[in-house]
């Protein structure tokens, strides 16, 4: 069986690795760049936070879809597969799973181990067109006839503008319901923001509000930049922000008494006449100038940072277009997996879990389906 995989990212590589164990699978991976798995390498700040031991639907934009997926593949399933491949893993106190080396290249090394002997890589080859003739598919009008095609081309998150132009133009031939990609897991640009806060790193309870109503709250470290704010907590706030249909009148509130919200700041002021012992020096400077409420310092959100600064995108192929095995309902033997599907999660290994899990279910389906279907074909 000839199988084409579009994209040597997390999902494409995991799938190919699983399929390569099956004797009669002849796999070709098409990758537009010169290297495999560049996002896996960048993930977790170079440590690769590959999984989370507590995966649940609530951590994603579509809880029902993930709940259904979890009934067939869960954290342990994926962990077992990685262990079979020889990856040793460690779990931190926040249930995040890393390779025990805490080095992302280890994950790639394990995925790629011996793979080039069993799989044909086509690097620097952008898939621009997929056509069909009879029950076979053809990539970029090349001669090889494929029985199955797996689309795993990801999203433009983290890509600079010139690279993301037309990166998934091959999909325009498909009649699929798709949502435009938008940056998620990304920092915010803030209004009326004092530039001198740039470089301040501190902990805070961070809250996302819309028209004063609390949407989401999380406690953790934030990094103030030249025109806005970033950090894992902020990226998680952005996931909830992106799910809002109307993004007007949104603000972020910071409570810098993150470990003692009941602390009596007024009493502290009466005793010490300043807050320099409570706040990062840059925040103290802000307080001295504006006498702001350090338990509820609010900034209006101007926008999120651009796509190249995002870890993940919202949007992509609508889940209604795929069946439980990630096969496209309208196109038999074409599957779509990973971030190109309209599923996105918060920080903590959830997005890579989805890439691995969708690849796993797709691989199971390909391995079990040897009878070519007689359903419709591409135009
Ligand atoms: C900086 C950063 C840090 C991250 N950290 C984490 C983390 O710690 N934990 C976590 O869970 N998630 C993290 N993520 C998100 C995670 O990396 C992605 O969700 C995941 O890699 C998606 O996998 P994928 O295979 O679907 O897509 P990708 O990894 O994007 O792979 C898609 C591949 O397809 C190729 N491609 C695209 N179009 C074509 C085409 N037309 N023809 C041929 N090839 C094509 C691309 O070049 C790419 O190699 C991070 C992302 C970034 C950017």
Short mmCIF file of C-alpha atoms in Angstrom, two decimals, residues 189-376:
data_model
loop_
_atom_site.label_atom_id
_atom_site.label_comp_id
_atom_site.label_asym_id
_atom_site.label_seq_id
_atom_site.Cartn_x
_atom_site.Cartn_y
_atom_site.Cartn_z
CA UNK A 189 -0.52 43.98 23.20
CA UNK A 190 -2.00 46.26 25.83
CA UNK A 191 -3.44 49.80 25.73
CA UNK A 192 -2.06 52.70 27.81
CA UNK A 193 0.88 50.55 28.68
CA UNK A 194 3.99 52.06 30.28
CA UNK A 195 7.06 50.94 28.30
CA UNK A 196 9.26 51.04 31.43
CA UNK A 197 7.58 47.79 32.58
CA UNK A 198 9.48 46.04 29.77
CA UNK A 199 11.73 43.32 31.21
CA UNK A 200 9.75 42.90 34.45
CA UNK A 201 9.14 39.23 35.27
CA UNK A 202 6.99 38.38 38.24
CA UNK A 203 4.17 36.17 39.46
CA UNK A 204 0.54 37.28 39.45
CA UNK A 205 -3.02 36.01 39.42
CA UNK A 206 -4.01 36.95 35.87
CA UNK A 207 -7.65 37.39 34.88
CA UNK A 208 -9.27 37.82 31.49
CA UNK A 209 -12.36 40.05 31.59
CA UNK A 210 -14.89 41.01 28.98
CA UNK A 211 -17.05 44.02 29.80
CA UNK A 212 -15.91 43.51 33.40
CA UNK A 213 -17.10 39.87 33.50
CA UNK A 214 -14.47 37.29 34.48
CA UNK A 215 -13.81 34.85 31.60
CA UNK A 216 -10.74 32.94 32.85
CA UNK A 217 -8.20 33.20 35.67
CA UNK A 218 -4.81 31.56 36.27
CA UNK A 219 -1.86 32.07 38.61
CA UNK A 220 1.71 32.07 37.30
CA UNK A 221 4.71 33.96 35.96
CA UNK A 222 4.25 36.83 33.52
CA UNK A 223 6.81 38.68 31.42
CA UNK A 224 6.21 42.33 30.56
CA UNK A 225 7.46 43.35 27.12
CA UNK A 226 7.80 46.66 25.22
CA UNK A 227 4.13 46.90 24.36
CA UNK A 228 2.42 44.04 26.16
CA UNK A 229 2.69 40.87 28.17
CA UNK A 230 3.56 37.21 27.69
CA UNK A 231 4.29 34.04 29.70
CA UNK A 232 2.53 30.66 29.98
CA UNK A 233 -0.42 32.00 32.01
CA UNK A 234 -0.94 34.76 29.47
CA UNK A 235 -0.79 32.27 26.57
CA UNK A 236 -3.54 30.30 28.30
CA UNK A 237 -5.63 33.47 28.69
CA UNK A 238 -5.20 34.02 24.93
CA UNK A 239 -6.74 30.59 24.20
CA UNK A 240 -9.91 31.67 26.04
CA UNK A 241 -9.77 35.14 24.43
CA UNK A 242 -9.66 33.55 20.97
CA UNK A 243 -12.75 31.51 21.72
CA UNK A 244 -14.80 34.69 22.25
CA UNK A 245 -16.92 35.57 19.21
CA UNK A 246 -16.83 39.27 20.00
CA UNK A 247 -13.40 40.32 21.26
CA UNK A 248 -14.25 43.94 22.06
CA UNK A 249 -13.95 45.40 25.56
CA UNK A 250 -11.57 42.78 26.88
CA UNK A 251 -8.98 43.49 29.56
CA UNK A 252 -6.41 41.68 31.68
CA UNK A 253 -6.26 42.16 35.44
CA UNK A 254 -3.14 41.42 37.51
CA UNK A 255 -3.17 40.67 41.23
CA UNK A 256 0.45 40.79 42.34
CA UNK A 257 -0.42 39.37 45.78
CA UNK A 258 -0.58 36.00 44.03
CA UNK A 259 0.38 33.89 47.07
CA UNK A 260 -1.57 35.88 49.65
CA UNK A 261 -4.63 37.51 48.01
CA UNK A 262 -5.96 38.63 51.44
CA UNK A 263 -2.78 40.53 52.29
CA UNK A 264 -3.69 43.98 53.66
CA UNK A 265 -1.85 46.32 51.31
CA UNK A 266 -3.31 49.46 52.97
CA UNK A 267 -2.00 48.33 56.34
CA UNK A 268 1.41 47.65 54.73
CA UNK A 269 1.38 51.21 53.34
CA UNK A 270 0.46 52.67 56.71
CA UNK A 271 3.40 50.86 58.30
CA UNK A 272 6.06 51.25 55.61
CA UNK A 273 4.83 54.25 53.51
CA UNK A 274 5.73 52.44 50.27
CA UNK A 275 5.36 49.07 48.49
CA UNK A 276 8.99 48.47 47.55
CA UNK A 277 9.12 45.32 49.69
CA UNK A 278 6.05 43.88 47.98
CA UNK A 279 6.58 44.57 44.30
CA UNK A 280 9.12 44.11 41.52
CA UNK A 281 10.97 47.48 41.28
CA UNK A 282 9.36 48.30 37.90
CA UNK A 283 5.89 47.67 39.27
CA UNK A 284 6.74 49.71 42.33
CA UNK A 285 7.69 52.57 39.99
CA UNK A 286 4.28 52.24 38.34
CA UNK A 287 2.61 52.30 41.75
CA UNK A 288 4.57 55.40 42.83
CA UNK A 289 3.43 57.20 39.66
CA UNK A 290 -0.18 56.10 39.43
CA UNK A 291 -1.14 54.78 42.89
CA UNK A 292 -2.75 51.85 41.04
CA UNK A 293 -4.51 48.94 42.73
CA UNK A 294 -1.82 46.24 42.88
CA UNK A 295 -4.43 43.58 43.52
CA UNK A 296 -6.36 44.51 40.39
CA UNK A 297 -4.17 46.34 37.88
CA UNK A 298 -6.13 46.30 34.62
CA UNK A 299 -5.04 46.95 31.04
CA UNK A 300 -7.35 46.96 28.03
CA UNK A 301 -6.33 44.41 25.37
CA UNK A 302 -5.34 46.07 22.09
CA UNK A 303 -4.66 42.82 20.20
CA UNK A 304 -2.75 39.56 20.39
CA UNK A 305 0.83 39.44 19.06
CA UNK A 306 1.24 38.27 15.45
CA UNK A 307 1.14 34.65 14.22
CA UNK A 308 4.92 34.28 14.23
CA UNK A 309 4.90 34.65 18.01
CA UNK A 310 2.08 32.14 18.53
CA UNK A 311 2.64 28.55 19.67
CA UNK A 312 -0.62 27.30 18.22
CA UNK A 313 -3.46 28.48 15.97
CA UNK A 314 -7.19 28.27 16.38
CA UNK A 315 -8.98 27.36 13.17
CA UNK A 316 -8.38 24.83 10.42
CA UNK A 317 -10.49 21.99 9.02
CA UNK A 318 -13.85 21.75 10.81
CA UNK A 319 -14.23 18.59 12.92
CA UNK A 320 -17.51 17.91 11.10
CA UNK A 321 -15.42 17.06 8.00
CA UNK A 322 -13.68 14.07 9.59
CA UNK A 323 -14.83 10.75 10.98
CA UNK A 324 -13.63 9.19 14.26
CA UNK A 325 -10.48 7.90 12.53
CA UNK A 326 -9.63 11.34 11.08
CA UNK A 327 -10.53 10.28 7.55
CA UNK A 328 -12.16 13.06 5.50
CA UNK A 329 -15.83 12.15 5.09
CA UNK A 330 -15.92 13.53 1.53
CA UNK A 331 -12.62 12.02 0.35
CA UNK A 332 -12.05 8.30 0.95
CA UNK A 333 -8.57 7.30 2.11
CA UNK A 334 -7.53 10.89 2.73
CA UNK A 335 -6.96 11.66 6.38
CA UNK A 336 -6.22 14.97 8.15
CA UNK A 337 -4.42 14.95 11.51
CA UNK A 338 -2.75 17.32 13.99
CA UNK A 339 -3.01 21.07 14.22
CA UNK A 340 -4.55 21.53 10.78
CA UNK A 341 -7.81 20.34 12.39
CA UNK A 342 -9.79 22.99 14.26
CA UNK A 343 -8.70 21.72 17.67
CA UNK A 344 -6.41 23.68 19.96
CA UNK A 345 -5.51 23.31 23.61
CA UNK A 346 -3.91 25.34 26.37
CA UNK A 347 -0.19 25.13 27.29
CA UNK A 348 1.07 22.02 29.03
CA UNK A 349 1.55 19.27 26.42
CA UNK A 350 -2.08 19.28 25.22
CA UNK A 351 -1.35 20.33 21.64
CA UNK A 352 1.33 17.74 21.08
CA UNK A 353 -0.96 15.15 22.68
CA UNK A 354 -3.55 15.97 20.03
CA UNK A 355 -0.95 15.66 17.25
CA UNK A 356 0.19 12.22 18.56
CA UNK A 357 -3.36 11.00 19.37
CA UNK A 358 -4.86 11.93 15.99
CA UNK A 359 -1.87 10.30 14.26
CA UNK A 360 -2.34 7.18 16.40
CA UNK A 361 -6.02 6.76 15.50
CA UNK A 362 -5.29 7.44 11.84
CA UNK A 363 -2.49 4.83 11.85
CA UNK A 364 -4.79 2.25 13.47
CA UNK A 365 -7.38 2.89 10.78
CA UNK A 366 -4.88 2.63 7.91
CA UNK A 367 -3.40 -0.56 9.32
CA UNK A 368 -6.86 -2.11 9.63
CA UNK A 369 -8.28 -0.94 6.32
CA UNK A 370 -6.83 -2.82 3.40
CA UNK A 371 -9.98 -2.78 1.30
CA UNK A 372 -10.07 0.38 -0.84
CA UNK A 373 -13.33 2.22 -0.51
CA UNK A 374 -15.53 2.98 -3.51
CA UNK A 375 -16.71 6.41 -2.33
CA UNK A 376 -16.36 9.68 -4.31
#
